[in-house]
PDB file of C-alpha atoms in Angstrom:
ATOM      1  CA  UNK A   1       6.687 -12.078 -25.622  1.00 68.00           C
ATOM      2  CA  UNK A   2       2.822 -12.771 -25.885  1.00 83.00           C
ATOM      3  CA  UNK A   3       3.334 -15.225 -22.989  1.00 83.00           C
ATOM      4  CA  UNK A   4       4.962 -12.128 -20.836  1.00 83.00           C
ATOM      5  CA  UNK A   5       2.503  -9.551 -21.760  1.00 81.00           C
ATOM      6  CA  UNK A   6      -0.111 -12.240 -20.780  1.00 83.00           C
ATOM      7  CA  UNK A   7       1.142 -13.216 -17.342  1.00 92.00           C
ATOM      8  CA  UNK A   8       2.870  -9.839 -16.279  1.00 93.00           C
ATOM      9  CA  UNK A   9      -0.711  -8.171 -15.695  1.00 93.00           C
ATOM     10  CA  UNK A  10      -1.746 -10.903 -13.454  1.00 95.00           C
ATOM     11  CA  UNK A  11       2.194 -11.097 -11.858  1.00 96.00           C
ATOM     12  CA  UNK A  12       2.300  -7.786 -10.768  1.00 97.00           C
ATOM     13  CA  UNK A  13      -1.424  -7.917  -8.999  1.00 97.00           C
ATOM     14  CA  UNK A  14      -0.927 -10.451  -7.424  1.00 97.00           C
ATOM     15  CA  UNK A  15       2.338  -9.536  -6.160  1.00 98.00           C
ATOM     16  CA  UNK A  16       0.791  -5.920  -4.898  1.00 98.00           C
ATOM     17  CA  UNK A  17      -1.970  -7.898  -2.704  1.00 98.00           C
ATOM     18  CA  UNK A  18       0.355 -10.449  -1.772  1.00 98.00           C
ATOM     19  CA  UNK A  19       2.423  -7.152  -0.420  1.00 97.00           C
ATOM     20  CA  UNK A  20      -0.118  -5.702   1.338  1.00 98.00           C
ATOM     21  CA  UNK A  21      -1.652  -8.586   2.959  1.00 98.00           C
ATOM     22  CA  UNK A  22       2.109  -9.585   4.423  1.00 96.00           C
ATOM     23  CA  UNK A  23       2.152  -5.674   5.654  1.00 96.00           C
ATOM     24  CA  UNK A  24      -1.038  -5.840   7.337  1.00 97.00           C
ATOM     25  CA  UNK A  25      -0.848  -8.884   8.912  1.00 96.00           C
ATOM     26  CA  UNK A  26       1.458  -8.079  11.340  1.00 95.00           C
ATOM     27  CA  UNK A  27      -0.025  -4.463  12.296  1.00 95.00           C
ATOM     28  CA  UNK A  28      -3.600  -6.786  13.176  1.00 96.00           C
ATOM     29  CA  UNK A  29      -2.104  -8.830  15.406  1.00 95.00           C
ATOM     30  CA  UNK A  30      -0.275  -6.260  17.633  1.00 94.00           C
ATOM     31  CA  UNK A  31      -2.440  -3.065  16.909  1.00 93.00           C
ATOM     32  CA  UNK A  32      -1.061  -1.047  20.545  1.00 93.00           C
ATOM     33  CA  UNK A  33       2.894  -1.565  18.696  1.00 92.00           C
ATOM     34  CA  UNK A  34       1.362  -0.145  15.923  1.00 94.00           C
ATOM     35  CA  UNK A  35      -0.152   2.799  17.405  1.00 94.00           C
ATOM     36  CA  UNK A  36       2.736   3.435  18.707  1.00 93.00           C
ATOM     37  CA  UNK A  37       4.365   3.237  15.469  1.00 93.00           C
ATOM     38  CA  UNK A  38       2.078   6.007  13.977  1.00 94.00           C
ATOM     39  CA  UNK A  39       2.130   8.253  17.357  1.00 95.00           C
ATOM     40  CA  UNK A  40       6.342   8.427  16.201  1.00 93.00           C
ATOM     41  CA  UNK A  41       5.712   9.583  12.970  1.00 94.00           C
ATOM     42  CA  UNK A  42       4.417  13.070  14.998  1.00 95.00           C
ATOM     43  CA  UNK A  43       1.649  13.995  12.849  1.00 94.00           C
ATOM     44  CA  UNK A  44      -1.189  13.576  13.500  1.00 92.00           C
ATOM     45  CA  UNK A  45      -2.907  13.739  17.909  1.00 92.00           C
ATOM     46  CA  UNK A  46      -2.480  11.155  19.899  1.00 87.00           C
ATOM     47  CA  UNK A  47      -5.903  10.139  19.438  1.00 89.00           C
ATOM     48  CA  UNK A  48      -5.830   9.984  15.618  1.00 94.00           C
ATOM     49  CA  UNK A  49      -2.656   6.985  16.349  1.00 94.00           C
ATOM     50  CA  UNK A  50      -5.391   4.547  17.589  1.00 94.00           C
ATOM     51  CA  UNK A  51      -7.627   5.458  15.079  1.00 96.00           C
ATOM     52  CA  UNK A  52      -5.196   4.546  12.179  1.00 96.00           C
ATOM     53  CA  UNK A  53      -3.724   1.767  13.552  1.00 95.00           C
ATOM     54  CA  UNK A  54      -7.233  -0.079  13.621  1.00 96.00           C
ATOM     55  CA  UNK A  55      -8.034   1.126  10.568  1.00 97.00           C
ATOM     56  CA  UNK A  56      -5.293   0.980   8.234  1.00 97.00           C
ATOM     57  CA  UNK A  57      -3.870  -2.559   8.626  1.00 97.00           C
ATOM     58  CA  UNK A  58      -7.687  -3.802   7.757  1.00 98.00           C
ATOM     59  CA  UNK A  59      -7.865  -1.641   4.709  1.00 98.00           C
ATOM     60  CA  UNK A  60      -4.544  -3.046   3.246  1.00 98.00           C
ATOM     61  CA  UNK A  61      -5.624  -6.456   3.878  1.00 98.00           C
ATOM     62  CA  UNK A  62      -9.562  -5.410   2.299  1.00 98.00           C
ATOM     63  CA  UNK A  63      -7.009  -4.101  -0.699  1.00 98.00           C
ATOM     64  CA  UNK A  64      -4.883  -7.317  -0.688  1.00 98.00           C
ATOM     65  CA  UNK A  65      -7.523  -9.351  -0.802  1.00 98.00           C
ATOM     66  CA  UNK A  66      -9.342  -7.942  -3.471  1.00 98.00           C
ATOM     67  CA  UNK A  67      -5.692  -7.564  -5.718  1.00 98.00           C
ATOM     68  CA  UNK A  68      -5.148 -10.963  -4.879  1.00 97.00           C
ATOM     69  CA  UNK A  69      -8.654 -12.316  -6.222  1.00 97.00           C
ATOM     70  CA  UNK A  70      -9.084 -10.210  -8.978  1.00 96.00           C
ATOM     71  CA  UNK A  71     -12.201  -8.385  -8.227  1.00 96.00           C
ATOM     72  CA  UNK A  72     -12.891  -5.156  -7.993  1.00 96.00           C
ATOM     73  CA  UNK A  73      -8.871  -3.960  -8.898  1.00 97.00           C
ATOM     74  CA  UNK A  74      -9.356  -0.810  -9.874  1.00 96.00           C
ATOM     75  CA  UNK A  75     -10.643   0.290  -7.028  1.00 97.00           C
ATOM     76  CA  UNK A  76      -7.962  -2.115  -4.776  1.00 97.00           C
ATOM     77  CA  UNK A  77      -5.478  -0.502  -6.946  1.00 98.00           C
ATOM     78  CA  UNK A  78      -6.720   2.886  -6.505  1.00 98.00           C
ATOM     79  CA  UNK A  79      -6.904   2.564  -2.749  1.00 98.00           C
ATOM     80  CA  UNK A  80      -3.255   1.201  -2.297  1.00 98.00           C
ATOM     81  CA  UNK A  81      -2.023   3.939  -5.120  1.00 98.00           C
ATOM     82  CA  UNK A  82      -3.527   6.718  -2.664  1.00 98.00           C
ATOM     83  CA  UNK A  83      -2.449   4.982   0.665  1.00 98.00           C
ATOM     84  CA  UNK A  84       1.634   5.160  -0.556  1.00 97.00           C
ATOM     85  CA  UNK A  85       0.803   8.400  -1.500  1.00 98.00           C
ATOM     86  CA  UNK A  86      -0.064   8.917   1.384  1.00 97.00           C
ATOM     87  CA  UNK A  87       2.785   6.545   3.256  1.00 96.00           C
ATOM     88  CA  UNK A  88       5.444   8.425   0.722  1.00 97.00           C
ATOM     89  CA  UNK A  89       4.233  12.072   2.377  1.00 97.00           C
ATOM     90  CA  UNK A  90       4.218  10.837   5.350  1.00 96.00           C
ATOM     91  CA  UNK A  91       8.010   8.918   5.142  1.00 96.00           C
ATOM     92  CA  UNK A  92       8.874  12.766   3.690  1.00 96.00           C
ATOM     93  CA  UNK A  93       8.002  14.788   6.375  1.00 96.00           C
ATOM     94  CA  UNK A  94       9.949  12.136   8.736  1.00 94.00           C
ATOM     95  CA  UNK A  95      13.088  12.716   6.318  1.00 95.00           C
ATOM     96  CA  UNK A  96      12.904  16.692   6.103  1.00 96.00           C
ATOM     97  CA  UNK A  97      12.752  16.812   9.777  1.00 95.00           C
ATOM     98  CA  UNK A  98      15.740  14.347  10.748  1.00 94.00           C
ATOM     99  CA  UNK A  99      13.734  11.381  12.436  1.00 91.00           C
ATOM    100  CA  UNK A 100      15.247   8.273  12.072  1.00 88.00           C
ATOM    101  CA  UNK A 101      12.534   5.779  12.833  1.00 89.00           C
ATOM    102  CA  UNK A 102      11.004   2.505  11.932  1.00 87.00           C
ATOM    103  CA  UNK A 103       8.483   2.764   9.202  1.00 88.00           C
ATOM    104  CA  UNK A 104       5.960   0.664  10.790  1.00 87.00           C
ATOM    105  CA  UNK A 105       5.147  -0.484   7.509  1.00 89.00           C
ATOM    106  CA  UNK A 106       5.770  -4.545   7.504  1.00 86.00           C
ATOM    107  CA  UNK A 107       6.715  -4.996  11.313  1.00 77.00           C
ATOM    108  CA  UNK A 108      10.380  -6.739  12.853  1.00 73.00           C
ATOM    109  CA  UNK A 109      13.120  -5.396  11.603  1.00 77.00           C
ATOM    110  CA  UNK A 110      13.598  -1.757  11.473  1.00 85.00           C
ATOM    111  CA  UNK A 111      13.906  -0.147   8.204  1.00 88.00           C
ATOM    112  CA  UNK A 112      14.872   3.502   7.755  1.00 89.00           C
ATOM    113  CA  UNK A 113      12.739   6.265   6.139  1.00 92.00           C
ATOM    114  CA  UNK A 114      14.879   6.165   2.797  1.00 94.00           C
ATOM    115  CA  UNK A 115      14.660   2.184   2.321  1.00 94.00           C
ATOM    116  CA  UNK A 116      10.823   2.939   2.563  1.00 95.00           C
ATOM    117  CA  UNK A 117      10.575   5.317   0.501  1.00 96.00           C
ATOM    118  CA  UNK A 118      11.903   3.707  -2.266  1.00 96.00           C
ATOM    119  CA  UNK A 119       9.856   0.958  -1.981  1.00 96.00           C
ATOM    120  CA  UNK A 120       6.710   2.968  -1.778  1.00 97.00           C
ATOM    121  CA  UNK A 121       7.639   4.291  -4.976  1.00 97.00           C
ATOM    122  CA  UNK A 122       7.767   0.854  -6.607  1.00 98.00           C
ATOM    123  CA  UNK A 123       4.473  -0.153  -5.230  1.00 98.00           C
ATOM    124  CA  UNK A 124       3.328   2.857  -6.108  1.00 98.00           C
ATOM    125  CA  UNK A 125       4.615   2.035  -9.785  1.00 98.00           C
ATOM    126  CA  UNK A 126       3.007  -1.282  -8.783  1.00 98.00           C
ATOM    127  CA  UNK A 127      -0.350   0.093  -8.636  1.00 98.00           C
ATOM    128  CA  UNK A 128      -0.079   2.446 -11.678  1.00 97.00           C
ATOM    129  CA  UNK A 129       0.427  -0.401 -13.628  1.00 97.00           C
ATOM    130  CA  UNK A 130      -2.357  -2.484 -12.256  1.00 97.00           C
ATOM    131  CA  UNK A 131      -4.271   0.331 -13.343  1.00 97.00           C
ATOM    132  CA  UNK A 132      -3.130   0.502 -16.494  1.00 96.00           C
ATOM    133  CA  UNK A 133      -3.447  -2.824 -16.903  1.00 94.00           C
ATOM    134  CA  UNK A 134      -7.102  -3.201 -15.967  1.00 93.00           C
ATOM    135  CA  UNK A 135      -7.674  -0.166 -18.294  1.00 93.00           C
ATOM    136  CA  UNK A 136      -6.621  -1.838 -20.882  1.00 90.00           C
ATOM    137  CA  UNK A 137      -8.497  -4.886 -20.335  1.00 87.00           C
ATOM    138  CA  UNK A 138     -11.926  -3.350 -19.464  1.00 82.00           C
ATOM    139  CA  UNK A 139     -11.871   0.196 -20.551  1.00 81.00           C
ATOM    140  CA  UNK A 140     -14.345   2.170 -18.870  1.00 71.00           C
ATOM    141  CA  UNK A 141     -18.161   2.936 -20.826  1.00 62.00           C
ATOM    142  CA  UNK A 142     -17.181   6.235 -20.497  1.00 64.00           C
ATOM    143  CA  UNK A 143     -13.852   5.505 -21.894  1.00 57.00           C
ATOM    144  CA  UNK A 144     -15.185   4.005 -25.127  1.00 52.00           C
ATOM    145  CA  UNK A 145     -17.951   7.157 -25.435  1.00 51.00           C
TER     146      UNK A 145
END
């Protein structure tokens, strides 16, 4: 049991970091295709699709590297949680509007909005767990006073 308590936080953090790095790489390799995927959500004006396609993959990559390296873990986990919350809102919007498009999450094969939403719930829970583990490991100065 002590081994589980000792290694589980690291395993969750490293897994989440790896997932976000894995998700970022195909988007960085093909930003035009990713911009098309963002545009297919029909949420943002056309220009913003290219802006999001240019920025989001690098934000995912940076957060993944932070989580994987163990440097600035709280910041990385907090941004990952915020991104997942936004992804969930966008996917819920697709479901409500009846649009059955690829989520664009990892490139490659098509993923339904329902499956992507369920996956994002897991990723959000993982980010919350990382934040909780970090709070226990390194309480902030404000929490100790």
